[in-house]
Structure formats: structure tokens, C-alpha cells
Amino acid sequence: NVSSSGSCTPIPICCGLCPSSIMQLSLKTVTRRNMKFDDCLGNEAVAFQSSDPIFSVRTDGSIFAQGEGASLQKPVQFKLTASGPHTHIWETVVQLSLIEPPSPQQNENEGEVGERSEKKDVFQAPPPVIMFSGSGLNSSKGLRRQKRDWVIPPINVAENSRGPFPQMLVSIRSDQDQDISIRYSITGVGADQPPNEVFNIDPVLGKMFVTKPLDREHRSSYHLRAHAVDMNGNQVENPIDLYIFVIDMNDNRPEFKNQVYNGSVDEGSKPGTYVMHLSAFDADDNTTANGMVRYRILSQTPHSPIPNMFTINSETGDIVTVAPGLDREKVSQYTIIVQATDMEGNLNFGLSNTATAIITVTDINDNPPMLTSKTFTAEVPENRVDVVLTNLTVIDADQPHSPNWNAIYRIISGDPSGHFTIRTDPITNDGMVTVVKPVDFEMNHAFMLTVVVSNQAHLASGIQSSLQSTAGITISVQDVNEPPYFPTNPKHIRFEEGVPAGTSLTTFSASDPDQLQMQQTIRYSKLTDPADWLSINRTNGQIVTTAMLDRESVNVKNNIYEATFLATDNGFPAASGTGTLQIYLIDINDNPPVLIPRESQICERTNRNANGVNITAADADTDPNAGPFVFELPSFPTNIRRNWTISRISGDYARLGLRYQIYLEPGVYEVPVVVSDSGNPPLSNKSVIKVKVCPCDENGDCTTLGAVAATGLGTGAIISILICIIILLSMVLLFVVWIKRREKERQTKQLLIDPEDDVRDNILKYDEEGGGEEDQDYDLSQLQQPDSLEHIISKPPAVRRVDERPIIPESQYPIRPVVPHPGDIGDFIHEGLRAADNDPTAPPYDSLLVFDYEGSGSTAGSVSSLNSSSTGDQDYDYLNDWGPRFKKLADMYGGGDDD
């Protein structure tokens, strides 16, 4: 493996000279240069042969000039062949040129030879020759040598080449081309696969060409395979892999992702604070200078406080601050033009592009709010709430409607009872001093408040509050006529019910809060009194009953009777206050108990254990004037106690029943019961309970017959009722049978007229038309309406026109009954038809009638006077004033004499 510097880098399975390299040996003042060769077998018996007789190569690879005839005034190249017993022929091209002695700077890069030449001539090395790996026999051992594949270094082709095309890249040949005719071909993407025909090869000479300029950004490499076959298409050599790399050229500018970038930074930020990031992409190879982008700032607007407030990292594109002094209140936004240049920022050779970075300086709370005045004054009427007294104005230089600008007001002294609050107006940021609790002029004539204002956000670090953040407010209280008030409201008193009318209950008086400032008189009146039991003295408020108080009244709730009264002063304007009087009524025993239930039933056969009625009592009074109750049977009449008995169950319940072995006929019996409460003294009430005695079944329930019998009806009455029911059912049955029979008769009875002549709900067809007036000989003059009726009146009765109505009384048609029988319909129709045939006032059906005849003349006369005339003195210019609807008419008649 031979490099241009003479160094050897071992490559596995690579035997011989590097096939794609051109040995460029630069001679200084010496006439010998080493060339290294390795056949991977120790270079045993390898011989070198030069195509130029002036230069020779020794077995150690030294190239030297034979004699003094060698001249390097111009670069010299010759072919060098290596051959040995273990390999076929290997070839390479050696180029020799003369250079100046190295300078001290060049000594630092010792080992790199031949980079520059004194001559202005540019030497173009011929394309390298690529040999297919051969095969043969070892002459010493008689063994067949195995084939070995080439490892071909890639072929580099610069993109955007200007040609001329096709441009030769490399020459491929087989060492068997001296014995047989070989045809060469290439396959792969760019040859026989899309994009096709980018590369082609001379099938005979093996020269491979590129046919068009390449674009690395579209495709950076190609992988082709070279094939060698004989004339019969048989493979002569193994295919060779060819890798073609497109060498990048700087043909793409850096492109920013966005044309405008937006960033932000807090005002007052320290130098080195990160602001934002910009990035540009270069389509060229980023491993070379063509794709290495560098950034720089071209301009900054505005230049306040200095022109260079920001800097950008040339490699990453990060923008940071470089100077203090960012103040949103002075400059709220900066516009920066950033340039991106490839070739590592080389402005002479690199391509550039620009983008705009807009940096917004965000607000911080570096300006405390300041009140516009140190003192504020306001007035407030007493007893008023939700009234705005005054507005506190404040100045804040921070961004409006942000937490750094929004003001918060606090009262720090002068209002211990919390009468006032300060709300912030969200639009103006003013502080609205508002009354939230009523103030009393008699208690406080004025208030001295101390107010402090701050922002919703805390002040920035290092910023102190301003002395103008505190102010005083003087609030004067205005005296107004306050309504009288009842000191005890509601007022509670206790009285027994039943007190008579005219009893004085209490004095319900009110006080006037303005008595120190104003001397006013209070008058009282009744506002609500549901039962109308009370009255109040207008001057002193004494309350007297006008009727007896009753605790059991519906107007008393939970033993409390409630009434309201009004106290009004004589101020201007007059004010009034209300008070509530609640009277707790103590119960007295004024209501006797009432027996419950009032009706019940019992079996006629007594049962000592189960037969009986549970009774109780209800008392409108409360304990102790109610239960327990005492139930007794009166001594008169005597049969009550003889037939009935009452046994006590509990304090409120007892059982009423028949005495043992007493039998009563079924019926309703009224049993009087005396009920007494537990009041002192007790009250009694004699109540009657209706008990129905009836036969019962085994479950103790009254039977149906027994219930009827118990109502008091005898056997005869019951039989009579049953007979009446049977008669009614029979009449209903007979009526139903009669209705069914009538329906059947209606269905079987035929109509007196033919169904085809029945015009009820039928559609009549009139499809016969005459031949028209031309086909009939009519005297149409007879059909015209006459101007007068004299000739009709003078005509004999037998002579008249068929279309004239005779002047005689009209015939009377039969009247249809309201509910006719279906069988009478035929008679009714025939009678109507007969009357119509004999009616001389009805027109015949075959006569022609005259409709809408207007006579021979017209009272309107002729309309010919509306005809237009081209002559006359009529002026039509006024049509121009009638609008666009009359424009056409104005053009026709208002044009003047020329028209």
C-alpha cells in the first residue's frame, strides 16, 4: 500500500501497489526516493520495472536517476510495474516534480511532500488503472493460487463540476485482456438503476466516465460494481465494488428556520443572562468548512443605552446580554440583525444569510406605586352602605394591567370597627373608598384613615417602597334624620288567655337617635294585628286589648301571638321604625274534650274479649288542662247503662261495648258518653257516638246483608229494592234489542230511487260538449239583456224568452224534515223534482244565459284622450325631477324641440 508520502499503512487482504493512487514523489536536491511495496508474502523475488529508462527502482523500492540526463524542469511521470512469483503484474503511476527547499513553517509539516510547485503549470495526473485480481499457478510448488478480492479505495468526484462531460474517472482492466477479448460493464444506482446513466463505461477500453454534474446534497455517494466478461458473456473476473464519493463544494447558503425570532429578557438583567437561541442550517457537508456556520450580530436597534447590549455565541447561536442597563420603561424592545456565514465565518469565501431577532424587555416590579397626594378628603351620610366616598389616584411606571402595576390598598389605622374598605378599579387602578358598615353621626363625627398602597407582585430585589405609597384620608360624617327604633325588638310578654278587652298589656315605646341634635316627637300606630285584638296609644305607645285573647285561635302559632307597630317622627323627611310585640299566651282550661270517633260498628253477638269500640277524646287545651280523660255513661236514659259498658284502657283511651249476654237487633244506636278533662276545675262534655250493630262473620267483620239490615231497612223494603233493580235491567235489555232490530231494518230496506240517480256524495260527470256557436243556428240577439222590462211585462203569459225570469210569485218547494226517515228520502226528491218542473221562474237547463253583460254604451266615454301627440305646448321637464323610475319617460318627452 503506497501513499504519496511514501508511508505504508497495512490494509488486510490488499496485495500490491495501491491501484487508485498516483505516486507523486517530489525531488529536492536528492536523486533518490523510496517506494514501498508489499505483496503480503514478504516481497520474495519481487522485481520492479520502470517504463522510463532514465529512472529505475531497486529491490528495496528506491527510485533513482540513471546518469545525468534526468531533467525535472517539468513534472515527469512514468509507469512502475511490480511482478513476482506469488502474484501477477501490479502497476502504478509515479509522478516526479521539483520543489523548493522547505521553509521553517514547512518543517512543521514534515512528511507532506509536493504540495506546491514553482512552476505555474498545473500537472493533471492521468486516471488510475484498476486491475482485476488475477489467478495462476505457483511455478515452484505446482499449486493453484487462490483468487483475492481487491479493496478499492473510493473514487472522489467534486460536485458541480463544469466538465467537459463525459469526464473520465478511472480505467478498469483485467490482466487477461492480452489473451482474450473482454467487455466491461458497471451496475448499480447511477448506472443501470435510477438515476440512470450518471456513470457509464467504455465496454472495450474499460474507461469509466461521469456524464453530468453531481449534487452532493441530492446524493452524496454511489456504489457501483464493475464486471468483466468475455465475448460469450462468461464472467472472466469477480465483480469489483466501486465507491464514488461526491466531494462537497460550498454551494449552499446557511438558512435560518425562521426569518423572525422572538425572545425576551427581564429588565435589569445582569451581563451574561441568556436571552434566546437562533439556528441556521447549511445543506453542505458539516464535517467540512463548507457546512460550518458561524454567527455574528450586524446591528442593534435602538442603540440605547449602548449599541452593543447583546452578543451571540458564534458557534451555538445563543444570544446573551453583555451590558447592564436594560430598562423596559425606557426601551421595551430591541431589534437585532443576525448574520450566519459558512466556511467557519470567513467573510471572503463563505456564504451568508441574515435573520431578525426581536427581543422584548419584560417588566419587573422595579417601580413602586405612588399616590398622587398625601391627603384626601371625603364625606359620608350616616347609615349608608356601599357608597363610594372618593377615589385614590396612583402612579406606577410598570406595565399596565400586570401584577407589577395592579395596586392593592390597605387601611392601616383609623378604622378599628371596619366601617370602610378600599376596592381597586381594574381599569384605572384607582382606589375606591367605600362604606361597608353604617356609620353613626352621634357616635363619630369624623374618621382619620391612614392608607398604604402596594402592588399585587412583590417589589424586585433591591427596590425600596416609596414615601409616596402612604396617604391620609379625612372622612366627615353627615347627620341625617334617623328613624326611631325600639330598644327591645322583638319584645316578649306573657299573659293568660281569656283576658278581657281593655286590659293594658305593656308600653311599647321607641327612642329617637337624633334626640341630641333634633327635638322631635314620636307617634305610634299599628302595622299588623292578625286577630285585631290590640290597640296602641299614639303618644306613649301603651298597648291595650280590644278583644279577649284566645290561645286556641288560628292566629296563634306555638302559643305566641305576634303584632307589629310603627313609630314615626316629625322630622323632614319623616322617618319611621318598626317593632314587633310577641305575646306568649298561657293556657287555661276553657275547652271541653270532644269524643273520638263519632261513629263505629260492633257485632251483635258479644265477645267478652274482642267485642267493643276503642274511644278517645281530643282537647284544644294543653297539659295539664287536657288528658288524662274520664269516660262515663250517663244515668239517663236507663237502657244505656243496661246495654252498654265502658272500661278504661289508659289515661286517654277507653273501650265501649255491649254488656255480656246482651243481644241487640241489628241497627244504628246512639250512645251518649260523658268525657271530662283533667283541668282545675275540669270541664265535661256529653258526646254521642253512633254505633252500628250488625251480624259478623267468623273474622269479626260485618256481613253485607247484616250491614244493610243494620241501616234500619226491613225485609219487605229490601225485597222491593231488589225487584226494582230487576225491572230496570229488563228495560235496558229490551231497549238494546229494539235498537238492534231498527239497525237491521235500515240495512235491508231499499231506497226509492235508483243508486245511479242518487247524487248524495257522488261526482257527476259532464263530458258532453256541443259543437260550438258555429255549428248551431242561434239568434244571439235573443240572448242579450234588454234595456228595460216593459216588453216583458206586456207579453202574454204564454210567450216569453227562455232566459228571462217571469215576474210572478215564486213556487213553494217542500221543506225537508229535520230528522227524516231514510225511507222518506225518495219521496222528498220526487216532490222537489215535480215542483221544479212546474216552477215558471226557474230557467230551463238547456237555455243560454247571459253573464256580465254591460250594455251597449259606456258612461266613461272614450280613452282616446290619453293618446300622446308630438305637437302641443305641454312641458315635460318636470319628469326629470321624479327620479330614476321616470328617466326613460323624461328622455322621450323632455328633450325639447330637437327631439
PDB file of N, CA and C in Angstrom, residues 645-675:
ATOM      1  N   THR A 645    -121.407  -0.740  78.259  1.00  0.00           N
ATOM      2  CA  THR A 645    -120.442  -0.618  79.334  1.00  0.00           C
ATOM      3  C   THR A 645    -119.185   0.054  78.802  1.00  0.00           C
ATOM      4  N   ILE A 646    -118.440   0.787  79.677  1.00  0.00           N
ATOM      5  CA  ILE A 646    -117.173   1.442  79.321  1.00  0.00           C
ATOM      6  C   ILE A 646    -116.109   0.953  80.284  1.00  0.00           C
ATOM      7  N   SER A 647    -115.012   0.494  79.707  1.00  0.00           N
ATOM      8  CA  SER A 647    -113.867   0.051  80.521  1.00  0.00           C
ATOM      9  C   SER A 647    -112.650   0.895  80.166  1.00  0.00           C
ATOM     10  N   ARG A 648    -111.866   1.302  81.113  1.00  0.00           N
ATOM     11  CA  ARG A 648    -110.713   2.166  80.919  1.00  0.00           C
ATOM     12  C   ARG A 648    -109.527   1.340  80.407  1.00  0.00           C
ATOM     13  N   ILE A 649    -108.901   1.844  79.363  1.00  0.00           N
ATOM     14  CA  ILE A 649    -107.705   1.191  78.811  1.00  0.00           C
ATOM     15  C   ILE A 649    -106.451   1.903  79.298  1.00  0.00           C
ATOM     16  N   SER A 650    -106.420   3.250  79.111  1.00  0.00           N
ATOM     17  CA  SER A 650    -105.294   4.062  79.573  1.00  0.00           C
ATOM     18  C   SER A 650    -105.839   5.430  79.937  1.00  0.00           C
ATOM     19  N   GLY A 651    -104.911   6.389  80.145  1.00  0.00           N
ATOM     20  CA  GLY A 651    -105.352   7.716  80.520  1.00  0.00           C
ATOM     21  C   GLY A 651    -106.153   8.409  79.449  1.00  0.00           C
ATOM     22  N   ASP A 652    -105.915   8.068  78.184  1.00  0.00           N
ATOM     23  CA  ASP A 652    -106.595   8.752  77.086  1.00  0.00           C
ATOM     24  C   ASP A 652    -107.530   7.833  76.320  1.00  0.00           C
ATOM     25  N   TYR A 653    -107.574   6.532  76.607  1.00  0.00           N
ATOM     26  CA  TYR A 653    -108.366   5.599  75.815  1.00  0.00           C
ATOM     27  C   TYR A 653    -109.255   4.775  76.740  1.00  0.00           C
ATOM     28  N   ALA A 654    -110.454   4.390  76.173  1.00  0.00           N
ATOM     29  CA  ALA A 654    -111.394   3.517  76.854  1.00  0.00           C
ATOM     30  C   ALA A 654    -112.068   2.642  75.810  1.00  0.00           C
ATOM     31  N   ARG A 655    -112.794   1.560  76.285  1.00  0.00           N
ATOM     32  CA  ARG A 655    -113.458   0.648  75.368  1.00  0.00           C
ATOM     33  C   ARG A 655    -114.951   0.674  75.666  1.00  0.00           C
ATOM     34  N   LEU A 656    -115.740   0.928  74.614  1.00  0.00           N
ATOM     35  CA  LEU A 656    -117.199   0.916  74.689  1.00  0.00           C
ATOM     36  C   LEU A 656    -117.685  -0.378  74.072  1.00  0.00           C
ATOM     37  N   GLY A 657    -118.526  -1.120  74.823  1.00  0.00           N
ATOM     38  CA  GLY A 657    -119.029  -2.388  74.303  1.00  0.00           C
ATOM     39  C   GLY A 657    -120.369  -2.756  74.913  1.00  0.00           C
ATOM     40  N   LEU A 658    -120.977  -3.819  74.331  1.00  0.00           N
ATOM     41  CA  LEU A 658    -122.235  -4.357  74.855  1.00  0.00           C
ATOM     42  C   LEU A 658    -121.948  -5.167  76.119  1.00  0.00           C
ATOM     43  N   ARG A 659    -122.896  -5.105  76.975  1.00  0.00           N
ATOM     44  CA  ARG A 659    -122.745  -5.917  78.179  1.00  0.00           C
ATOM     45  C   ARG A 659    -122.809  -7.401  77.808  1.00  0.00           C
ATOM     46  N   TYR A 660    -122.260  -8.231  78.655  1.00  0.00           N
ATOM     47  CA  TYR A 660    -122.180  -9.676  78.391  1.00  0.00           C
ATOM     48  C   TYR A 660    -123.570 -10.269  78.367  1.00  0.00           C
ATOM     49  N   GLN A 661    -123.810 -11.108  77.363  1.00  0.00           N
ATOM     50  CA  GLN A 661    -125.070 -11.817  77.161  1.00  0.00           C
ATOM     51  C   GLN A 661    -126.212 -10.862  76.811  1.00  0.00           C
ATOM     52  N   ILE A 662    -125.860  -9.694  76.290  1.00  0.00           N
ATOM     53  CA  ILE A 662    -126.882  -8.770  75.796  1.00  0.00           C
ATOM     54  C   ILE A 662    -126.926  -8.879  74.281  1.00  0.00           C
ATOM     55  N   TYR A 663    -128.173  -9.085  73.745  1.00  0.00           N
ATOM     56  CA  TYR A 663    -128.354  -9.177  72.299  1.00  0.00           C
ATOM     57  C   TYR A 663    -129.216  -8.026  71.839  1.00  0.00           C
ATOM     58  N   LEU A 664    -128.722  -7.298  70.833  1.00  0.00           N
ATOM     59  CA  LEU A 664    -129.459  -6.183  70.239  1.00  0.00           C
ATOM     60  C   LEU A 664    -129.728  -6.496  68.786  1.00  0.00           C
ATOM     61  N   GLU A 665    -130.900  -6.072  68.337  1.00  0.00           N
ATOM     62  CA  GLU A 665    -131.230  -6.220  66.932  1.00  0.00           C
ATOM     63  C   GLU A 665    -130.251  -5.405  66.089  1.00  0.00           C
ATOM     64  N   PRO A 666    -129.929  -5.881  64.875  1.00  0.00           N
ATOM     65  CA  PRO A 666    -129.058  -5.074  64.005  1.00  0.00           C
ATOM     66  C   PRO A 666    -129.656  -3.703  63.753  1.00  0.00           C
ATOM     67  N   GLY A 667    -128.857  -2.704  63.819  1.00  0.00           N
ATOM     68  CA  GLY A 667    -129.309  -1.334  63.630  1.00  0.00           C
ATOM     69  C   GLY A 667    -128.276  -0.352  64.151  1.00  0.00           C
ATOM     70  N   VAL A 668    -128.603   0.934  64.062  1.00  0.00           N
ATOM     71  CA  VAL A 668    -127.709   2.009  64.494  1.00  0.00           C
ATOM     72  C   VAL A 668    -128.238   2.545  65.806  1.00  0.00           C
ATOM     73  N   TYR A 669    -127.352   2.592  66.801  1.00  0.00           N
ATOM     74  CA  TYR A 669    -127.726   3.037  68.133  1.00  0.00           C
ATOM     75  C   TYR A 669    -126.878   4.242  68.506  1.00  0.00           C
ATOM     76  N   GLU A 670    -127.496   5.274  69.040  1.00  0.00           N
ATOM     77  CA  GLU A 670    -126.782   6.457  69.514  1.00  0.00           C
ATOM     78  C   GLU A 670    -126.524   6.293  70.998  1.00  0.00           C
ATOM     79  N   VAL A 671    -125.205   6.269  71.316  1.00  0.00           N
ATOM     80  CA  VAL A 671    -124.793   6.032  72.700  1.00  0.00           C
ATOM     81  C   VAL A 671    -124.165   7.310  73.223  1.00  0.00           C
ATOM     82  N   PRO A 672    -124.773   7.974  74.242  1.00  0.00           N
ATOM     83  CA  PRO A 672    -124.138   9.171  74.821  1.00  0.00           C
ATOM     84  C   PRO A 672    -123.022   8.771  75.784  1.00  0.00           C
ATOM     85  N   VAL A 673    -121.915   9.563  75.703  1.00  0.00           N
ATOM     86  CA  VAL A 673    -120.754   9.335  76.556  1.00  0.00           C
ATOM     87  C   VAL A 673    -120.340  10.678  77.132  1.00  0.00           C
ATOM     88  N   VAL A 674    -120.091  10.733  78.433  1.00  0.00           N
ATOM     89  CA  VAL A 674    -119.637  11.947  79.105  1.00  0.00           C
ATOM     90  C   VAL A 674    -118.120  11.851  79.256  1.00  0.00           C
ATOM     91  N   VAL A 675    -117.400  12.878  78.704  1.00  0.00           N
ATOM     92  CA  VAL A 675    -115.931  12.919  78.752  1.00  0.00           C
ATOM     93  C   VAL A 675    -115.531  14.128  79.589  1.00  0.00           C
TER      94      VAL A 675
END
